[in-house]
Coordinates of C-alpha atoms in Angstrom, one line a residue:
M9 CA 0.0 0.0 0.4
P10 CA 1.6 3.3 -0.8
I11 CA 2.8 5.6 2.3
K12 CA 0.3 8.6 1.4
K13 CA -2.8 5.8 1.5
F14 CA -1.6 4.1 4.5
T15 CA -1.5 7.3 6.1
L16 CA -4.9 8.4 5.9
F17 CA -5.9 4.8 6.7
V18 CA -4.4 5.6 10.1
V19 CA -6.3 8.9 10.7
L20 CA -9.9 7.5 10.0
V21 CA -8.8 4.9 11.9
L22 CA -7.5 7.2 15.4
L23 CA -10.5 9.5 14.5
F24 CA -13.4 7.2 14.4
A25 CA -12.8 4.2 16.0
E26 CA -14.1 2.9 19.1
I27 CA -13.5 0.7 21.6
N28 CA -16.8 -1.3 23.3
F29 CA -16.4 -3.4 26.1
S30 CA -18.8 -6.2 27.4
N31 CA -19.3 -5.4 30.9
A32 CA -17.9 -1.7 31.0
Q33 CA -17.1 0.9 28.2
E34 CA -13.9 3.0 28.6
T35 CA -13.5 5.9 26.6
I36 CA -10.7 7.7 25.1
D37 CA -9.8 11.1 24.0
N38 CA -8.7 10.6 20.5
K39 CA -6.1 13.0 20.9
K40 CA -4.2 10.7 23.1
L41 CA -6.0 7.9 21.3
S42 CA -2.5 5.6 19.5
L43 CA -2.4 2.3 18.1
K44 CA -0.4 1.2 20.6
K45 CA -2.0 2.3 23.4
L46 CA -5.1 0.6 21.4
S47 CA -3.2 -2.3 21.6
E48 CA -2.6 -2.4 25.4
K49 CA -6.1 -1.8 26.3
I50 CA -7.3 -4.9 24.0
S51 CA -4.8 -7.3 25.6
E52 CA -5.3 -6.3 29.1
A53 CA -9.3 -6.6 28.6
D54 CA -10.5 -9.3 31.6
D55 CA -12.8 -10.4 28.4
A56 CA -10.9 -10.2 25.5
D57 CA -12.8 -12.1 23.7
K58 CA -16.3 -9.5 22.8
I59 CA -13.9 -6.2 22.0
F60 CA -13.9 -5.4 18.4
L61 CA -12.6 -2.5 16.9
K62 CA -15.4 -0.4 14.9
L63 CA -14.9 1.9 12.2
N64 CA -18.2 3.8 11.7
S65 CA -18.7 5.0 8.5
G66 CA -22.5 6.2 7.1
K67 CA -21.5 4.4 3.4
S68 CA -19.8 0.7 4.0
K69 CA -18.3 0.5 0.5
E70 CA -15.6 3.4 2.1
F71 CA -14.2 0.8 4.5
S72 CA -14.2 -2.2 3.0
S73 CA -12.7 -5.5 3.4
S74 CA -10.5 -5.1 0.2
S75 CA -9.5 -1.5 1.0
F76 CA -8.3 -1.8 4.2
S77 CA -6.7 -5.2 4.9
K78 CA -5.1 -4.8 8.3
I79 CA -3.5 -2.9 11.4
T80 CA -0.4 -3.9 11.9
R81 CA 1.0 -3.4 15.1
S82 CA 5.1 -2.7 16.3
N83 CA 5.1 -6.3 16.9
G84 CA 4.2 -7.4 13.7
F85 CA 0.4 -9.0 14.8
S86 CA -3.1 -8.0 13.1
L87 CA -5.7 -6.5 15.1
S88 CA -8.9 -7.7 14.4
K89 CA -11.7 -5.7 12.8
E90 CA -15.5 -5.7 12.2
F91 CA -17.0 -3.6 9.7
D92 CA -20.6 -1.9 9.6
N93 CA -22.6 -3.2 6.9
T94 CA -19.8 -5.5 6.1
T95 CA -18.8 -9.0 6.0
P96 CA -14.7 -9.7 5.5
G97 CA -13.5 -12.5 4.2
K98 CA -12.6 -15.7 6.8
N99 CA -8.9 -15.6 5.7
D100 CA -8.5 -12.0 6.2
F101 CA -8.0 -11.1 9.9
K102 CA -7.0 -13.4 12.7
S103 CA -9.3 -14.1 15.0
L104 CA -9.8 -11.5 18.0
S105 CA -9.2 -14.1 20.3
D106 CA -6.1 -14.8 19.2
V107 CA -4.6 -11.5 18.8
S108 CA -6.1 -9.8 21.4
T109 CA -5.3 -12.4 24.5
G110 CA -3.2 -14.7 22.3
L111 CA -2.7 -16.3 25.4
S112 CA -2.1 -19.5 25.1
K113 CA -0.1 -19.2 21.8
G114 CA 1.6 -17.0 23.3
K115 CA 1.8 -14.3 20.8
V116 CA 1.2 -11.3 23.1
D117 CA 3.9 -10.8 25.8
I118 CA 1.7 -11.6 29.5
S119 CA 4.9 -11.7 31.6
K120 CA 3.2 -8.6 33.8
Y121 CA 0.5 -10.5 34.7
F122 CA 2.8 -13.3 36.3
P123 CA 3.6 -13.1 39.7
P124 CA 6.6 -11.8 40.9
D125 CA 9.3 -14.4 41.8
Y126 CA 6.6 -16.6 41.8
K127 CA 6.9 -20.9 41.8
P128 CA 4.5 -23.0 40.6
W129 CA 2.7 -25.2 43.4
E130 CA 4.1 -28.1 41.0
S131 CA 7.4 -27.2 40.4
E132 CA 8.0 -28.3 44.5
K133 CA 7.8 -30.9 47.0
H134 CA 4.9 -31.0 48.8
F135 CA 4.9 -34.4 50.8
W136 CA 2.7 -33.7 53.5
W137 CA 0.0 -31.6 51.4
G138 CA 0.3 -34.8 49.0
A139 CA -0.2 -37.4 51.7
G140 CA -3.0 -35.4 52.9
E141 CA -5.0 -34.9 49.5
G142 CA -4.0 -39.1 49.0
V143 CA -5.8 -40.0 52.1
L144 CA -9.3 -38.1 52.1
L145 CA -9.6 -38.5 48.4
N146 CA -8.7 -42.2 48.3
I147 CA -9.3 -43.1 52.0
F148 CA -11.3 -41.5 54.3
I149 CA -13.6 -40.5 52.4
P150 CA -14.2 -43.7 50.3
W151 CA -14.4 -45.8 53.6
A152 CA -16.6 -43.0 55.6
M153 CA -18.9 -43.7 52.6
A154 CA -19.3 -47.2 52.7
R155 CA -19.2 -47.6 56.8
Y156 CA -21.4 -45.1 57.2
G157 CA -23.4 -44.5 53.8
R158 CA -25.2 -47.1 54.3
T159 CA -27.8 -49.6 56.5
W160 CA -25.6 -53.1 57.4
D161 CA -28.6 -54.0 59.5
S162 CA -29.8 -55.4 56.6
T163 CA -28.0 -57.4 54.4
S164 CA -25.9 -60.1 54.6
E165 CA -22.5 -58.5 53.5
E166 CA -19.2 -59.2 55.3
R167 CA -19.2 -56.4 57.0
W168 CA -15.7 -55.3 55.5
P169 CA -15.4 -51.6 56.5
F170 CA -16.0 -52.4 60.5
I171 CA -12.4 -52.0 61.5
G172 CA -10.9 -52.2 64.5
F173 CA -7.1 -53.2 66.2
Q174 CA -8.0 -57.3 65.8
S175 CA -8.5 -56.5 62.5
I176 CA -4.8 -54.5 61.7
W177 CA -3.2 -57.3 63.7
N178 CA -5.0 -60.4 62.1
N179 CA -4.6 -58.6 58.3
L180 CA -0.5 -57.9 59.2
N181 CA -0.1 -61.3 61.1
N182 CA -1.9 -63.6 58.2
G183 CA -0.4 -62.1 55.0
W184 CA -1.6 -61.9 51.8
N185 CA -3.8 -63.6 49.7
Y186 CA -6.7 -63.0 46.3
D187 CA -9.5 -61.9 46.4
G188 CA -12.8 -62.5 45.2
D189 CA -14.3 -59.1 43.7
N190 CA -15.2 -59.3 39.7
F191 CA -13.5 -58.3 36.7
L192 CA -14.6 -55.0 36.5
T193 CA -13.7 -53.8 40.0
N194 CA -10.0 -56.0 40.0
M195 CA -9.1 -54.5 37.2
F196 CA -10.8 -50.9 36.1
S197 CA -11.8 -49.5 39.2
H198 CA -8.9 -50.6 41.0
P199 CA -6.6 -49.0 38.5
F200 CA -9.0 -45.7 39.0
G201 CA -8.6 -45.4 42.7
G202 CA -4.9 -46.1 42.0
N203 CA -4.6 -42.9 39.6
L204 CA -6.1 -40.9 42.9
F205 CA -3.2 -41.9 44.9
Y206 CA -0.2 -41.4 42.4
N207 CA -1.6 -37.9 41.3
S208 CA -2.1 -36.6 44.9
G209 CA 1.9 -37.2 45.2
R210 CA 2.4 -36.2 41.3
T211 CA 0.1 -32.8 41.7
N212 CA 1.9 -31.3 44.6
G213 CA 5.6 -31.7 43.0
M214 CA 6.0 -35.4 43.1
N215 CA 8.4 -36.9 40.3
F216 CA 7.0 -39.8 38.7
W217 CA 9.1 -42.3 41.0
E218 CA 8.4 -41.1 43.5
S219 CA 4.1 -40.4 42.5
S220 CA 4.0 -44.4 42.0
A221 CA 5.6 -45.0 45.7
F222 CA 2.4 -43.1 46.5
A223 CA 0.2 -45.2 44.3
L224 CA 1.7 -48.6 46.3
G225 CA 1.9 -47.1 49.6
G226 CA -1.9 -45.6 49.6
S227 CA -3.1 -49.8 48.1
F228 CA -1.0 -50.8 50.8
I229 CA -2.9 -48.7 53.8
W230 CA -6.3 -49.7 52.2
E231 CA -5.3 -53.4 52.1
T232 CA -3.6 -53.5 55.4
F233 CA -5.7 -51.2 57.5
M234 CA -9.1 -50.4 56.2
E235 CA -10.5 -53.7 55.3
T236 CA -11.8 -56.5 57.6
N237 CA -10.7 -59.1 54.6
Q238 CA -7.5 -60.4 54.9
P239 CA -5.5 -58.3 52.2
A240 CA -4.7 -59.2 48.4
I241 CA -1.7 -59.2 46.6
N242 CA -3.9 -58.5 43.1
D243 CA -5.6 -55.1 44.6
W244 CA -2.1 -54.4 45.5
V245 CA -0.2 -54.7 42.3
I246 CA -3.0 -53.8 40.0
T247 CA -3.8 -50.8 42.1
G248 CA 0.0 -49.9 42.6
L249 CA 1.5 -50.4 38.9
G250 CA -1.8 -49.6 37.0
G251 CA -2.7 -46.6 38.7
T252 CA 0.9 -45.5 37.9
A253 CA -0.3 -46.0 34.2
F254 CA -3.4 -44.5 34.3
G255 CA -2.8 -41.6 36.5
E256 CA 0.6 -40.2 34.4
V257 CA -1.2 -40.6 31.6
L258 CA -4.4 -38.5 33.2
Y259 CA -1.7 -35.8 34.3
R260 CA 0.2 -35.3 31.3
L261 CA -3.6 -34.8 29.9
S262 CA -4.8 -33.1 32.0
T263 CA -1.6 -30.5 31.7
L264 CA -1.8 -30.1 28.1
A265 CA -5.9 -29.8 28.1
T266 CA -5.2 -26.8 31.2
D267 CA -3.7 -23.3 30.0
N268 CA -2.3 -21.7 32.8
T269 CA -1.8 -18.0 30.3
A270 CA -5.3 -18.0 30.3
R271 CA -7.7 -15.8 31.3
G272 CA -11.9 -15.2 31.3
M273 CA -14.0 -18.2 30.0
K274 CA -11.0 -19.2 28.7
R275 CA -9.6 -20.0 31.3
V276 CA -12.5 -21.4 33.1
W277 CA -13.5 -24.1 30.5
T278 CA -9.4 -25.4 30.6
E279 CA -9.6 -26.2 34.1
F280 CA -12.9 -27.8 33.7
A281 CA -10.8 -29.7 31.1
G282 CA -8.1 -30.0 33.0
G283 CA -10.4 -31.3 36.2
I284 CA -12.2 -33.8 34.3
F285 CA -9.0 -35.8 33.0
N286 CA -7.8 -35.4 36.4
P287 CA -10.0 -34.9 39.8
A288 CA -7.2 -34.8 42.2
R289 CA -5.1 -32.3 40.3
F290 CA -8.1 -29.8 40.1
L291 CA -8.8 -30.3 44.0
T292 CA -4.8 -29.1 44.5
R293 CA -5.0 -26.2 42.1
L294 CA -8.2 -25.3 43.8
V295 CA -6.8 -25.4 47.4
N296 CA -3.6 -23.5 46.4
G297 CA -5.4 -20.7 44.2
E298 CA -4.0 -21.8 40.7
I299 CA -7.3 -22.5 39.2
S300 CA -7.3 -19.0 38.5
R301 CA -3.8 -17.4 38.8
V302 CA -1.6 -16.4 35.8
F303 CA 1.6 -18.3 35.4
P304 CA 3.9 -19.5 32.7
N305 CA 2.7 -22.9 31.4
P306 CA 6.0 -26.0 31.9
T307 CA 8.4 -26.4 29.0
W308 CA 7.3 -30.1 28.4
R309 CA 3.3 -29.1 28.3
T310 CA 2.6 -30.0 24.5
P311 CA 4.7 -32.8 23.4
K312 CA 6.1 -31.8 19.8
D313 CA 4.3 -35.0 17.9
L314 CA 1.1 -35.1 19.4
N315 CA -1.9 -37.0 17.4
L316 CA -5.4 -37.5 19.6
N317 CA -7.8 -38.6 16.8
L318 CA -11.5 -40.3 17.0
D319 CA -12.7 -43.5 15.8
A320 CA -16.0 -45.0 15.2
G321 CA -17.6 -47.6 13.2
T322 CA -19.3 -50.8 13.5
R323 CA -17.5 -54.1 14.9
V324 CA -18.6 -57.8 14.5
L325 CA -17.7 -60.8 17.3
I326 CA -18.4 -64.2 16.4
N327 CA -18.6 -66.6 19.4
D328 CA -16.5 -69.3 18.5
S329 CA -18.8 -72.2 20.8
T330 CA -22.4 -70.9 19.8
D331 CA -21.5 -69.4 16.1
I332 CA -23.8 -66.5 17.4
K333 CA -22.7 -63.2 16.0
E334 CA -22.2 -59.8 17.7
L335 CA -22.8 -56.7 16.1
E336 CA -22.3 -53.7 18.0
G337 CA -21.4 -49.8 17.3
I338 CA -17.5 -49.5 18.5
F339 CA -16.1 -45.6 19.3
E340 CA -12.5 -45.5 20.2
L341 CA -10.3 -42.4 21.7
N342 CA -6.1 -42.5 20.7
V343 CA -3.9 -40.9 22.1
E344 CA -0.4 -40.3 20.5
Y345 CA 1.8 -38.5 22.9
G346 CA 5.4 -37.9 21.5
D347 CA 7.9 -40.2 18.8
P348 CA 9.2 -43.6 20.1
Y349 CA 11.6 -43.4 16.9
R350 CA 12.5 -39.7 16.7
T351 CA 12.9 -39.2 20.3
Q352 CA 15.6 -40.5 23.6
H353 CA 13.5 -40.7 26.4
S354 CA 14.6 -38.7 29.7
T355 CA 11.9 -38.4 31.4
P356 CA 8.8 -41.3 31.9
F357 CA 6.4 -41.1 29.7
S358 CA 7.6 -38.6 27.5
H359 CA 6.1 -40.9 24.7
F360 CA 2.8 -42.6 25.4
K361 CA -0.2 -44.2 23.6
Y362 CA -3.6 -44.6 25.4
N363 CA -6.9 -45.7 23.9
V364 CA -10.2 -46.5 25.3
Q365 CA -13.4 -48.0 23.6
I366 CA -17.1 -47.3 23.9
A367 CA -19.2 -50.0 22.6
S368 CA -22.9 -50.1 21.9
S369 CA -23.8 -52.9 23.4
S370 CA -22.6 -54.3 27.3
P371 CA -20.4 -53.8 28.3
N372 CA -19.9 -50.7 27.5
L373 CA -16.7 -50.0 28.5
T374 CA -14.9 -52.5 26.3
G375 CA -10.9 -51.6 26.6
M376 CA -8.6 -49.5 27.4
T377 CA -4.7 -50.0 26.8
V378 CA -1.6 -47.3 28.4
M379 CA 1.2 -48.0 26.6
G380 CA 4.0 -45.3 28.4
S381 CA 7.6 -45.3 28.0
L382 CA 9.5 -45.5 30.6
F383 CA 13.3 -45.7 29.2
A384 CA 14.4 -44.9 25.4
I385 CA 17.8 -45.3 24.3
E386 CA 18.6 -44.8 20.6
L387 CA 20.9 -48.0 19.3
D388 CA 21.0 -46.3 16.0
E389 CA 20.1 -43.5 13.4
N390 CA 20.9 -42.0 10.6
E391 CA 19.3 -40.9 7.5
N392 CA 17.5 -43.8 6.4
T393 CA 16.7 -45.9 9.6
N394 CA 15.8 -45.5 14.1
H395 CA 16.0 -48.4 16.5
T396 CA 15.2 -47.8 19.6
L397 CA 15.4 -49.5 22.4
E398 CA 12.6 -49.2 24.9
T399 CA 11.3 -50.2 27.9
S400 CA 7.3 -49.3 28.9
L401 CA 4.6 -49.4 31.8
N402 CA 1.4 -51.1 30.4
Y403 CA -2.0 -51.5 31.8
N404 CA -4.6 -53.9 29.6
Y405 CA -7.9 -53.5 30.2
L406 CA -9.9 -56.0 27.4
N407 CA -13.8 -56.7 28.2
N408 CA -16.0 -57.6 25.0
P409 CA -18.4 -61.0 24.5
G410 CA -16.0 -62.9 23.1
F411 CA -12.8 -62.3 24.8
L412 CA -12.2 -61.0 28.4
Y413 CA -8.3 -60.2 29.2
G414 CA -6.8 -57.4 31.7
N415 CA -3.1 -57.4 33.0
V416 CA -0.4 -55.0 33.8
A417 CA 3.0 -55.7 32.5
I418 CA 7.2 -54.1 32.0
T419 CA 8.1 -54.8 28.2
E420 CA 11.2 -54.5 26.5
Q421 CA 10.5 -53.8 22.8
L422 CA 12.8 -53.0 20.0
N423 CA 11.1 -49.7 18.1
S424 CA 12.7 -49.7 14.1
Q425 CA 12.0 -47.0 11.4
F426 CA 13.1 -47.5 7.4
K427 CA 12.6 -44.7 5.7
L428 CA 11.2 -45.9 2.1
N429 CA 11.2 -42.8 -0.2
D430 CA 11.4 -38.5 -0.1
H431 CA 7.6 -38.2 -0.1
G432 CA 7.1 -39.5 4.1
W433 CA 6.5 -43.6 3.5
H434 CA 8.2 -45.4 6.3
V435 CA 7.9 -49.2 7.5
R436 CA 7.6 -49.1 11.5
S437 CA 8.3 -52.2 13.0
K438 CA 8.3 -53.1 17.3
L439 CA 9.2 -56.3 18.4
G440 CA 8.8 -57.3 22.4
V441 CA 9.1 -59.6 25.0
R442 CA 6.9 -58.9 28.6
L443 CA 6.7 -59.6 32.3
I444 CA 3.0 -60.1 33.7
P445 CA 3.6 -59.6 37.3
M446 CA -0.1 -59.6 37.0
G447 CA -3.1 -60.3 34.9
G448 CA -6.8 -62.1 35.2
T449 CA -8.7 -64.3 32.3
P450 CA -11.9 -66.4 32.9
D451 CA -11.9 -70.2 34.3
D452 CA -14.2 -72.1 32.9
Y453 CA -15.2 -73.9 35.8
F454 CA -14.7 -72.1 39.4
L455 CA -17.4 -69.2 40.0
D456 CA -16.8 -67.2 43.8
S457 CA -20.5 -67.3 44.9
T458 CA -19.9 -65.0 47.3
D459 CA -18.5 -62.1 45.7
G460 CA -19.3 -63.1 41.9
R461 CA -15.2 -63.7 41.3
N462 CA -15.5 -66.2 37.4
Y463 CA -11.7 -66.0 36.2
D464 CA -8.0 -66.9 36.9
M465 CA -5.3 -64.4 38.2
G466 CA -1.8 -64.8 38.5
Q467 CA 2.2 -63.9 37.0
G468 CA 2.9 -64.7 32.9
L469 CA 5.1 -64.1 30.4
G470 CA 4.6 -62.5 26.7
A471 CA 5.7 -61.6 23.7
V472 CA 4.7 -58.9 21.4
G473 CA 4.9 -57.8 17.3
K474 CA 3.6 -55.4 14.8
V475 CA 4.5 -53.7 11.4
S476 CA 3.1 -50.4 9.6
L477 CA 3.3 -49.0 6.4
F478 CA 3.4 -44.9 7.8
S479 CA 2.2 -42.1 5.8
E480 CA 1.7 -38.2 6.6
G481 CA 0.3 -39.0 10.2
W482 CA -1.2 -42.5 9.1
E483 CA -0.6 -46.0 8.7
V484 CA -2.0 -47.1 5.9
F485 CA -1.3 -51.1 6.6
T486 CA -0.7 -52.4 10.2
A487 CA -0.8 -56.1 11.1
Q488 CA -0.4 -57.0 14.6
Y489 CA 0.1 -60.2 17.3
T490 CA 0.4 -60.4 20.9
M491 CA 0.6 -63.6 22.9
D492 CA 0.6 -64.0 26.8
Y493 CA 0.9 -67.3 28.9
L494 CA -0.6 -67.1 32.2
W495 CA -0.1 -69.3 35.2
T496 CA -3.2 -69.3 37.8
Q497 CA -1.6 -68.8 41.0
S498 CA -5.3 -67.5 42.8
E499 CA -7.7 -70.0 44.5
P500 CA -7.8 -72.7 43.1
S501 CA -4.6 -72.4 41.1
F502 CA -5.2 -75.8 39.2
S503 CA -5.3 -74.1 35.3
K504 CA -2.4 -72.4 33.0
H505 CA -3.8 -70.0 29.9
F506 CA -2.4 -69.3 26.6
L507 CA -4.1 -66.3 24.8
Q508 CA -3.6 -64.8 21.8
G509 CA -4.3 -61.4 19.4
G510 CA -3.6 -61.2 16.6
E511 CA -5.0 -57.5 14.0
F512 CA -4.4 -56.3 10.2
S513 CA -5.8 -53.2 9.6
F514 CA -6.1 -50.8 6.5
Q515 CA -6.7 -47.1 6.8
L516 CA -6.8 -44.7 3.8
P517 CA -6.7 -41.3 3.5
V518 CA -9.3 -39.0 2.2
K519 CA -8.2 -35.9 4.2
E520 CA -5.2 -34.9 5.5
Y521 CA -7.2 -35.0 9.3
F522 CA -9.6 -37.7 8.0
V523 CA -9.5 -41.4 7.0
I524 CA -12.0 -44.3 6.4
G525 CA -10.6 -48.0 7.3
F526 CA -11.0 -51.6 7.5
A527 CA -10.2 -54.7 10.1
G528 CA -10.1 -57.6 10.7
G529 CA -8.6 -59.5 13.7
Y530 CA -8.9 -62.9 16.2
Y531 CA -9.1 -63.6 19.7
K532 CA -7.9 -67.0 20.9
R533 CA -7.4 -68.8 24.8
K534 CA -6.4 -71.7 25.5
S535 CA -6.7 -72.9 28.9
Y536 CA -5.3 -75.6 30.4
Y537 CA -7.0 -77.7 33.3
H538 CA -5.1 -79.9 36.0
Y539 CA -8.4 -79.8 38.8
P540 CA -7.6 -83.1 41.4
S541 CA -10.3 -85.8 40.7
G542 CA -13.0 -85.6 43.0
F543 CA -12.8 -81.3 43.5
F544 CA -15.5 -81.1 41.1
S545 CA -18.9 -83.8 40.3
Y546 CA -17.9 -83.1 36.5
P547 CA -15.3 -83.7 34.3
T548 CA -13.0 -80.2 33.6
P549 CA -11.0 -80.8 30.2
D550 CA -8.7 -78.4 28.5
V551 CA -10.8 -75.5 26.6
S552 CA -9.9 -73.6 23.8
F553 CA -12.2 -70.4 22.8
Q554 CA -11.7 -68.4 19.4
T555 CA -13.6 -64.9 18.8
P556 CA -12.8 -63.7 15.1
M557 CA -13.8 -60.1 14.6
I558 CA -14.6 -57.8 11.2
R559 CA -14.9 -53.5 11.9
V560 CA -15.3 -51.3 9.5
F561 CA -14.7 -47.5 11.0
F562 CA -14.2 -44.1 9.9
K563 CA -11.2 -41.9 11.9
T564 CA -10.7 -38.1 12.2
R565 CA -7.8 -36.9 13.8
L566 CA -8.5 -33.6 16.3
I567 CA -4.8 -32.6 17.3

């Protein structure tokens, strides 16, 4: 634009511009108004999303978007405009929120809002706050609700909350066993409770390893002191390790959703989203005041590589024993945080994968998996290949009409990536072995009539393998296989289980952010029984069970 026309434009803006505030109006002497002051007023406003700059004119053509495209501040950012009776093109101007606040993207210097010499709560250790929060959230409140929130006189259930010195002494002396809780309670509810223990430490300045001690220690206290039942080793392991895996994922997702630099309604919504992911962190921030304080985000808040996508489709499961086909809708949320093929991980869970599956039929929560990197070492990296040795903590929950299996595992795997061409095509592979501290899968003959357990629990070993063709952020083709061997330790311990799962999938990118796909696979369980003669009044032969699966879906990338 020629200098003279630009000068005329600036003069017109200074003479005729007025700034409207949603809750209050501020009048500025036109003689003292400058673009610098104008931009400062917008940046400082508490409700900047509702501020707009209006150019008054009797003739709309005089101020068309083609005539005036941008008001440029000294720092290179553009002020959004709203013209009387004129609708600018959608690509002509930055959004008012981006420009006037710019808090989440760092476009505007908001350091003047930071408290001087402020140290974020999570940057320092607050052990007693964390311990107190864990006791309150996950010990005292659940126990008090169970003990006093119901009438025990009218039930024949075991009165497990009626603890005393005698019950504590018995638990300390009698040692550990395996409990009779149902699959959902043991394999999902306990890891979720462990996540609350974990985040009581994590949100009060503890690191990953110290917070995992909160999960294991909190579970030990509950098992030993807060129930009259004999302590359950399966609860302790699943709550401690599963809660650690689940908890760190929710901690990082909560940190990602929460924006410490946001203000106004945007801050309200980010805090609400963070609280949905992590109630323990929300409570901590509410108590210490950080829920409303403006201060810098942690440097690791947004990873270099982040992929969040939503998957929806239809799945058909075929019951091998009855040939009954189960048709159901299936919805998946997939999060891949960090890149195992590029990053040498220095902190646990700087790379993780999280997947949750919701089905239209019962059970609705049909699957959840967590794979979080504990350590990773780059073995070799050059222009065409990359090899990384990774140790990960895994949590797996699978509960559908054809297959039931849950575990926590430590996996050691080799991640490899091979460049095919200069157009972004790669072959990726994973090959690993895993140790299973605790797993559970059905027993075809046993049923605990008191608490409802109809599955075996124990330790095991396993192996995993995967190969995929990768392009532009999508796995176009994938084939994967998993096998685990589980030795039953829970009573009655007269079984072993060999579990397998395999799947292949094709994904056709339609848009950069959208694919359609097809997948096929199977779940298989081979159970070996050696019950003593006379243990049951009926024979107990080995059982082989297989469930084929077909799935059609579409997937859209959210981030």
